[in-house]
Coordinates of N, CA, C and O in Angstrom, one line a residue:
M73 N -1.7 -6.5 22.6 CA -1.8 -5.0 22.4 C -3.2 -4.5 22.8 O -3.3 -3.4 23.3
N74 N -4.2 -5.3 22.6 CA -5.6 -4.9 23.0 C -5.7 -4.5 24.4 O -6.3 -3.5 24.8
E75 N -5.1 -5.3 25.3 CA -5.1 -5.0 26.7 C -4.4 -3.7 27.1 O -4.8 -3.1 28.0
T76 N -3.4 -3.4 26.3 CA -2.6 -2.2 26.6 C -3.5 -0.9 26.4 O -3.4 0.0 27.1
L77 N -4.4 -1.0 25.5 CA -5.3 0.2 25.2 C -6.5 0.3 26.2 O -7.0 1.3 26.3
K78 N -6.8 -0.8 26.8 CA -8.0 -0.8 27.7 C -7.6 -0.1 29.0 O -7.1 -0.7 30.0
S79 N -7.8 1.2 29.0 CA -7.5 2.0 30.2 C -7.9 3.4 29.9 O -8.5 3.7 28.9
K80 N -7.6 4.3 30.9 CA -7.8 5.7 30.7 C -6.5 6.4 30.2 O -5.4 6.1 30.7
W81 N -6.7 7.3 29.3 CA -5.5 8.0 28.7 C -5.7 9.5 28.8 O -6.8 10.0 28.6
S82 N -4.6 10.2 29.0 CA -4.6 11.6 28.9 C -4.4 12.0 27.5 O -3.5 11.4 26.8
Y83 N -5.3 12.8 26.9 CA -5.2 13.2 25.5 C -4.9 14.7 25.4 O -5.4 15.5 26.1
R84 N -4.1 15.0 24.4 CA -3.9 16.4 24.0 C -3.5 16.5 22.6 O -2.8 15.7 22.0
S85 N -4.1 17.5 21.9 CA -3.8 17.7 20.5 C -3.3 19.1 20.3 O -3.5 20.0 21.1
F86 N -2.5 19.3 19.2 CA -1.9 20.5 18.8 C -2.2 20.8 17.3 O -2.5 19.8 16.6
R87 N -2.0 22.0 16.9 CA -2.1 22.3 15.5 C -1.1 23.4 15.2 O -0.4 23.9 16.1
H88 N -0.9 23.7 13.9 CA 0.1 24.8 13.6 C -0.7 26.0 13.0 O -1.9 25.8 12.6
D89 N -0.1 27.2 13.0 CA -0.7 28.3 12.4 C -0.8 28.0 10.9 O -0.1 27.2 10.4
P90 N -1.8 28.7 10.2 CA -1.8 28.5 8.8 C -0.5 28.9 8.1 O 0.2 29.8 8.6
I91 N -0.1 28.1 7.2 CA 1.2 28.3 6.5 C 1.0 29.0 5.1 O 0.2 28.5 4.3
V92 N 1.7 30.1 4.9 CA 1.6 30.8 3.6 C 2.9 30.7 3.0 O 4.0 31.0 3.5
V93 N 2.9 30.2 1.7 CA 4.1 30.0 0.9 C 4.0 31.0 -0.3 O 3.1 31.0 -1.0
E94 N 5.1 31.8 -0.4 CA 5.2 32.7 -1.6 C 6.6 32.5 -2.2 O 7.6 32.5 -1.5
D95 N 6.6 32.3 -3.5 CA 7.9 32.1 -4.2 C 8.7 31.0 -3.6 O 9.9 31.1 -3.5
G96 N 8.1 29.9 -3.2 CA 8.8 28.8 -2.6 C 9.3 29.0 -1.2 O 10.1 28.1 -0.7
Q97 N 8.9 30.0 -0.5 CA 9.4 30.3 0.8 C 8.2 30.5 1.8 O 7.2 31.0 1.4
V98 N 8.4 30.0 3.0 CA 7.3 30.2 4.0 C 7.4 31.7 4.4 O 8.4 32.2 4.7
K99 N 6.2 32.3 4.3 CA 6.1 33.7 4.7 C 5.8 33.9 6.2 O 5.0 33.2 6.8
G100 N 6.5 34.8 6.8 CA 6.4 35.0 8.2 C 7.0 34.0 9.1 O 7.9 33.2 8.7
N101 N 6.5 33.9 10.3 CA 7.1 33.0 11.3 C 5.9 32.2 12.0 O 5.6 32.5 13.1
P102 N 5.2 31.3 11.3 CA 4.1 30.7 11.8 C 4.4 29.8 13.0 O 5.5 29.2 13.1
E103 N 3.5 29.8 14.0 CA 3.7 29.0 15.2 C 3.5 27.5 14.8 O 2.5 27.2 14.1
L104 N 4.4 26.7 15.2 CA 4.3 25.3 14.7 C 3.6 24.4 15.7 O 3.2 23.3 15.3
A105 N 3.4 24.8 16.9 CA 2.6 23.9 17.9 C 1.8 24.8 18.8 O 2.3 25.4 19.7
V106 N 0.5 24.9 18.4 CA -0.5 25.6 19.2 C -1.4 24.6 19.8 O -2.0 23.7 19.1
P107 N -1.7 24.7 21.2 CA -2.7 23.8 21.7 C -4.0 23.9 21.0 O -4.5 25.0 20.7
W108 N -4.6 22.8 20.6 CA -5.8 22.7 19.8 C -6.9 22.4 20.7 O -7.8 23.2 20.9
S109 N -6.9 21.2 21.2 CA -8.0 20.8 22.1 C -7.5 21.1 23.6 O -6.3 21.1 23.8
P110 N -8.5 21.2 24.4 CA -8.1 21.3 25.9 C -7.7 19.9 26.3 O -7.9 18.9 25.5
P111 N -7.1 19.7 27.4 CA -6.7 18.3 27.9 C -8.0 17.5 28.0 O -9.1 18.0 28.4
G112 N -7.9 16.3 27.6 CA -9.1 15.4 27.6 C -8.7 14.0 28.2 O -7.5 13.7 28.4
V113 N -9.7 13.2 28.5 CA -9.5 11.8 29.0 C -10.2 10.9 28.0 O -11.4 11.0 27.8
L114 N -9.4 10.0 27.5 CA -9.9 8.9 26.6 C -10.0 7.6 27.4 O -9.1 7.2 28.1
E115 N -11.2 7.1 27.3 CA -11.5 5.8 28.0 C -12.1 4.9 26.9 O -13.1 5.2 26.3
V116 N -11.4 3.7 26.7 CA -11.9 2.8 25.6 C -11.9 1.4 26.1 O -11.3 1.0 27.1
D117 N -12.6 0.6 25.3 CA -12.6 -0.8 25.4 C -12.3 -1.4 24.1 O -12.6 -0.8 23.0
V118 N -11.6 -2.5 24.0 CA -11.2 -3.2 22.8 C -11.6 -4.6 22.9 O -11.3 -5.3 23.8
N119 N -12.3 -5.1 21.8 CA -12.7 -6.5 21.8 C -11.6 -7.3 21.2 O -10.6 -6.8 20.7
D120 N -11.8 -8.6 21.2 CA -10.8 -9.6 20.7 C -10.5 -9.4 19.2 O -9.4 -9.8 18.7
A121 N -11.4 -8.8 18.4 CA -11.1 -8.5 17.0 C -10.4 -7.2 16.8 O -10.1 -6.8 15.7
G122 N -10.1 -6.5 17.9 CA -9.3 -5.2 17.8 C -10.2 -4.0 17.6 O -9.7 -2.9 17.3
E123 N -11.5 -4.2 17.7 CA -12.4 -3.1 17.5 C -12.5 -2.2 18.8 O -12.6 -2.8 19.9
I124 N -12.5 -0.9 18.6 CA -12.4 0.0 19.7 C -13.7 0.8 19.8 O -14.2 1.3 18.8
N125 N -14.2 0.9 21.1 CA -15.3 1.7 21.4 C -15.0 2.5 22.7 O -14.5 1.9 23.6
G126 N -15.4 3.8 22.7 CA -15.1 4.5 23.9 C -15.6 5.9 23.9 O -16.4 6.3 23.0
K127 N -15.1 6.7 24.8 CA -15.4 8.2 24.9 C -14.1 9.0 25.1 O -13.2 8.5 25.8
L128 N -14.1 10.2 24.5 CA -13.1 11.1 24.7 C -13.8 12.3 25.4 O -14.6 13.0 24.8
M129 N -13.5 12.5 26.7 CA -14.2 13.5 27.5 C -13.3 14.8 27.7 O -12.2 14.7 28.2
F130 N -13.8 15.9 27.2 CA -13.2 17.2 27.5 C -13.8 18.0 28.6 O -13.1 18.5 29.4
T131 N -15.1 17.9 28.7 CA -15.9 18.5 29.8 C -17.1 17.6 29.9 O -17.4 16.7 29.0
P132 N -17.9 17.7 31.0 CA -19.1 16.9 31.1 C -20.1 17.1 29.9 O -20.8 16.2 29.6
Q133 N -20.0 18.3 29.3 CA -20.9 18.6 28.2 C -20.3 18.2 26.8 O -21.0 18.1 25.8
V134 N -19.0 18.0 26.7 CA -18.4 17.7 25.5 C -17.7 16.4 25.6 O -16.6 16.3 26.1
V135 N -18.3 15.3 25.1 CA -17.8 14.0 25.1 C -18.0 13.4 23.7 O -19.1 13.2 23.2
L136 N -16.8 13.1 23.1 CA -16.9 12.5 21.7 C -17.0 11.0 21.8 O -16.4 10.3 22.7
D137 N -17.9 10.4 21.0 CA -18.0 9.0 20.8 C -16.8 8.6 20.0 O -16.6 9.1 18.9
I138 N -16.1 7.5 20.4 CA -14.9 7.1 19.7 C -15.2 5.6 19.2 O -15.6 4.8 20.0
K139 N -14.9 5.4 18.0 CA -14.9 4.1 17.4 C -13.7 3.9 16.5 O -13.2 4.9 16.0
G140 N -13.2 2.7 16.4 CA -12.1 2.5 15.5 C -11.5 1.1 15.7 O -12.3 0.1 16.0
R141 N -10.2 0.9 15.4 CA -9.6 -0.4 15.4 C -8.1 -0.3 15.7 O -7.5 0.8 15.5
I142 N -7.6 -1.4 16.2 CA -6.2 -1.6 16.4 C -5.6 -1.9 15.1 O -6.1 -2.7 14.3
I143 N -4.4 -1.3 14.8 CA -3.7 -1.7 13.6 C -2.5 -2.5 14.0 O -1.7 -2.1 14.8
P144 N -2.5 -3.8 13.6 CA -1.4 -4.7 14.0 C 0.0 -4.1 13.5 O 0.1 -3.5 12.4
A145 N 1.0 -4.4 14.2 CA 2.4 -4.1 13.8 C 2.8 -4.8 12.5 O 2.3 -5.9 12.3
T146 N 3.6 -4.2 11.7 CA 4.2 -4.9 10.6 C 5.7 -4.8 10.7 O 6.2 -4.2 11.7
D147 N 6.4 -5.3 9.7 CA 7.9 -5.2 9.8 C 8.3 -3.8 9.5 O 9.5 -3.4 9.8
K148 N 7.4 -2.9 9.1 CA 7.8 -1.5 8.8 C 7.2 -0.5 9.7 O 7.7 0.6 9.8
T149 N 6.1 -0.9 10.5 CA 5.5 0.1 11.3 C 5.1 -0.6 12.7 O 4.8 -1.8 12.7
P150 N 5.1 0.2 13.7 CA 4.6 -0.3 15.0 C 3.1 -0.5 15.0 O 2.4 0.1 14.1
A151 N 2.6 -1.2 16.0 CA 1.1 -1.3 16.1 C 0.5 0.1 16.3 O 1.2 1.0 16.8
G152 N -0.7 0.3 15.9 CA -1.3 1.6 16.0 C -2.8 1.5 16.2 O -3.4 0.5 16.4
V153 N -3.4 2.7 16.1 CA -4.9 2.8 16.2 C -5.4 3.8 15.1 O -4.7 4.7 14.7
E154 N -6.6 3.4 14.6 CA -7.3 4.3 13.7 C -8.6 4.6 14.4 O -9.4 3.6 14.7
L155 N -9.0 5.8 14.7 CA -10.2 6.2 15.4 C -11.0 7.3 14.7 O -10.4 8.1 14.0
T156 N -12.2 7.3 15.0 CA -13.1 8.4 14.6 C -13.8 8.9 15.8 O -14.3 8.1 16.6
G157 N -13.7 10.2 16.0 CA -14.4 10.9 17.1 C -15.5 11.7 16.7 O -15.3 12.6 15.8
V158 N -16.7 11.5 17.2 CA -17.9 12.3 16.8 C -18.6 12.9 18.0 O -18.8 12.3 19.0
F159 N -18.9 14.2 17.9 CA -19.7 14.9 18.9 C -20.7 15.8 18.1 O -20.2 16.7 17.4
N160 N -22.0 15.5 18.2 CA -23.0 16.3 17.5 C -22.6 16.2 16.0 O -22.4 15.1 15.5
N161 N -22.3 17.3 15.3 CA -21.9 17.3 13.9 C -20.4 17.5 13.7 O -20.0 17.7 12.6
S162 N -19.6 17.4 14.7 CA -18.2 17.5 14.6 C -17.6 16.1 14.5 O -18.0 15.2 15.2
V163 N -16.7 15.9 13.5 CA -16.1 14.6 13.2 C -14.6 14.8 13.0 O -14.1 15.7 12.3
N164 N -13.8 13.9 13.7 CA -12.4 13.9 13.6 C -11.9 12.5 13.3 O -12.4 11.6 13.9
K165 N -10.9 12.5 12.4 CA -10.1 11.2 12.2 C -8.8 11.3 13.0 O -8.2 12.3 13.0
I166 N -8.5 10.2 13.6 CA -7.3 10.1 14.5 C -6.6 8.9 14.2 O -7.1 7.8 14.2
K167 N -5.3 9.0 13.9 CA -4.4 7.8 13.6 C -3.1 8.0 14.3 O -2.5 9.1 14.2
G168 N -2.7 7.0 15.0 CA -1.5 7.1 15.8 C -0.8 5.7 16.0 O -1.4 4.7 15.6
F169 N 0.4 5.7 16.5 CA 1.2 4.5 16.7 C 1.6 4.4 18.2 O 2.0 5.4 18.8
F170 N 1.7 3.2 18.7 CA 2.3 2.9 20.0 C 3.8 3.1 19.8 O 4.4 2.5 18.9
I171 N 4.4 3.8 20.6 CA 5.8 4.1 20.5 C 6.6 3.0 21.2 O 6.4 2.8 22.4
P172 N 7.4 2.2 20.4 CA 8.1 1.1 21.0 C 9.0 1.5 22.2 O 9.6 2.6 22.1
G173 N 9.0 0.8 23.3 CA 9.8 1.1 24.4 C 9.1 2.2 25.3 O 9.8 2.7 26.2
S174 N 7.9 2.5 25.0 CA 7.2 3.6 25.7 C 5.8 3.1 26.0 O 5.3 2.1 25.4
D175 N 5.1 3.9 26.8 CA 3.6 3.6 26.9 C 2.8 4.7 26.3 O 1.6 4.9 26.7
H176 N 3.4 5.5 25.4 CA 2.7 6.6 24.7 C 2.2 6.2 23.3 O 2.8 5.3 22.7
I177 N 1.2 6.9 22.8 CA 0.7 6.8 21.5 C 0.8 8.2 20.9 O 0.3 9.1 21.5
V178 N 1.4 8.3 19.7 CA 1.4 9.6 19.1 C 1.0 9.5 17.6 O 1.1 8.4 17.0
G179 N 0.4 10.5 17.1 CA -0.1 10.5 15.7 C -0.6 11.8 15.3 O -0.3 12.9 15.8
T180 N -1.6 11.7 14.4 CA -2.2 12.9 13.8 C -3.7 12.9 13.9 O -4.3 11.8 13.7
I181 N -4.3 14.1 14.1 CA -5.8 14.2 14.1 C -6.1 15.1 12.9 O -5.4 16.1 12.6
L182 N -7.2 14.8 12.2 CA -7.7 15.6 11.1 C -9.2 16.0 11.4 O -10.0 15.1 11.7
S183 N -9.5 17.2 11.3 CA -10.9 17.7 11.4 C -11.5 17.5 10.1 O -11.1 18.1 9.1
T184 N -12.6 16.7 10.0 CA -13.3 16.5 8.8 C -14.6 17.2 8.7 O -15.2 17.3 7.6
A185 N -15.1 17.7 9.9 CA -16.4 18.4 9.8 C -16.6 19.1 11.2 O -16.4 18.6 12.2
N186 N -16.9 20.4 11.1 CA -17.4 21.2 12.2 C -16.5 21.1 13.4 O -17.0 20.7 14.5
D187 N -15.3 21.5 13.3 CA -14.3 21.5 14.4 C -14.8 22.2 15.6 O -15.3 23.4 15.5
L188 N -14.7 21.6 16.8 CA -15.2 22.2 18.0 C -14.3 23.4 18.4 O -14.7 24.3 19.1
G189 N -13.0 23.4 17.9 CA -12.1 24.5 18.2 C -12.2 25.6 17.1 O -11.4 26.5 17.1
K190 N -13.2 25.5 16.3 CA -13.5 26.5 15.3 C -12.4 26.6 14.2 O -12.2 27.7 13.6
Q191 N -11.6 25.6 14.0 CA -10.6 25.6 12.9 C -11.3 25.1 11.6 O -12.3 24.4 11.6
P192 N -10.7 25.4 10.5 CA -11.3 25.0 9.2 C -11.2 23.5 9.0 O -10.3 22.8 9.5
V193 N -12.2 23.0 8.3 CA -12.2 21.6 7.9 C -10.9 21.4 7.2 O -10.4 22.2 6.4
G194 N -10.2 20.2 7.5 CA -8.9 19.9 6.9 C -7.8 20.3 7.8 O -6.6 19.9 7.5
T195 N -8.0 20.9 8.9 CA -7.0 21.2 9.9 C -6.4 19.9 10.4 O -7.2 19.0 10.7
V196 N -5.1 19.8 10.4 CA -4.4 18.6 11.0 C -3.4 19.0 12.0 O -2.9 20.2 12.0
G197 N -3.1 18.1 12.9 CA -2.0 18.4 13.9 C -1.7 17.1 14.6 O -2.4 16.1 14.6
P198 N -0.7 17.2 15.4 CA -0.3 16.0 16.2 C -1.1 15.8 17.5 O -1.7 16.8 18.0
F199 N -1.2 14.6 18.0 CA -1.8 14.4 19.3 C -0.9 13.4 20.0 O -0.1 12.7 19.4
V200 N -1.1 13.3 21.3 CA -0.4 12.4 22.2 C -1.4 11.8 23.2 O -2.3 12.5 23.6
L201 N -1.3 10.5 23.4 CA -2.0 9.8 24.4 C -1.0 9.2 25.4 O -0.1 8.5 25.0
V202 N -1.2 9.5 26.7 CA -0.4 9.0 27.8 C -1.3 8.3 28.8 O -2.3 8.9 29.2
P203 N -1.0 7.1 29.2 CA -1.8 6.4 30.2 C -1.9 7.3 31.5 O -0.9 7.8 32.0
L204 N -3.2 7.4 32.0 CA -3.4 8.0 33.3 C -3.0 7.1 34.4 O -3.4 5.9 34.4
K205 N -2.2 7.6 35.3 CA -1.9 6.8 36.5 C -2.9 7.1 37.6 O -3.2 8.2 37.8
E206 N -3.4 6.0 38.2 CA -4.4 6.2 39.3 C -3.6 6.8 40.5 O -2.6 6.3 40.8
K207 N -4.2 7.8 41.1 CA -3.6 8.4 42.3 C -4.1 7.6 43.5 O -5.2 7.2 43.6
R208 N -3.1 7.3 44.3 CA -3.4 6.5 45.5 C -3.1 7.3 46.8 O -2.1 8.0 46.8
N209 N -4.0 7.2 47.7 CA -3.8 7.8 49.0 C -2.9 6.9 49.8 O -3.2 5.7 50.0
L210 N -1.8 7.4 50.3 CA -0.9 6.6 51.2 C -1.0 7.0 52.6 O -1.4 8.0 53.0

């Protein structure tokens, strides 16, 4: 699995509108999937111990340092990743799983400090990683 992650990935995250519940009912019609981050490119390296180091690039000026680990598969869950992304004083926790029969990773991102998208600390939402295919001139 380590070799599978050693590549460039297209990254995208989403969040939902704030949810207000009154009398046990969701109030209004909150949007369930709003683009959170702009499209990004994740490039990582994984050592033999499953430790991950890399960069998540949104623009040349906004590049998160990525550190984490591979989570081995169990009889109940597929293999996955646990990552932390840091840029200046912005910190995000990212956890996702390799989707069996696919080359995608999906999971959840949590803003733990100073979200770059100006969302409150504690904002969570889904993310997807899809391998970038190299374009070839024919």
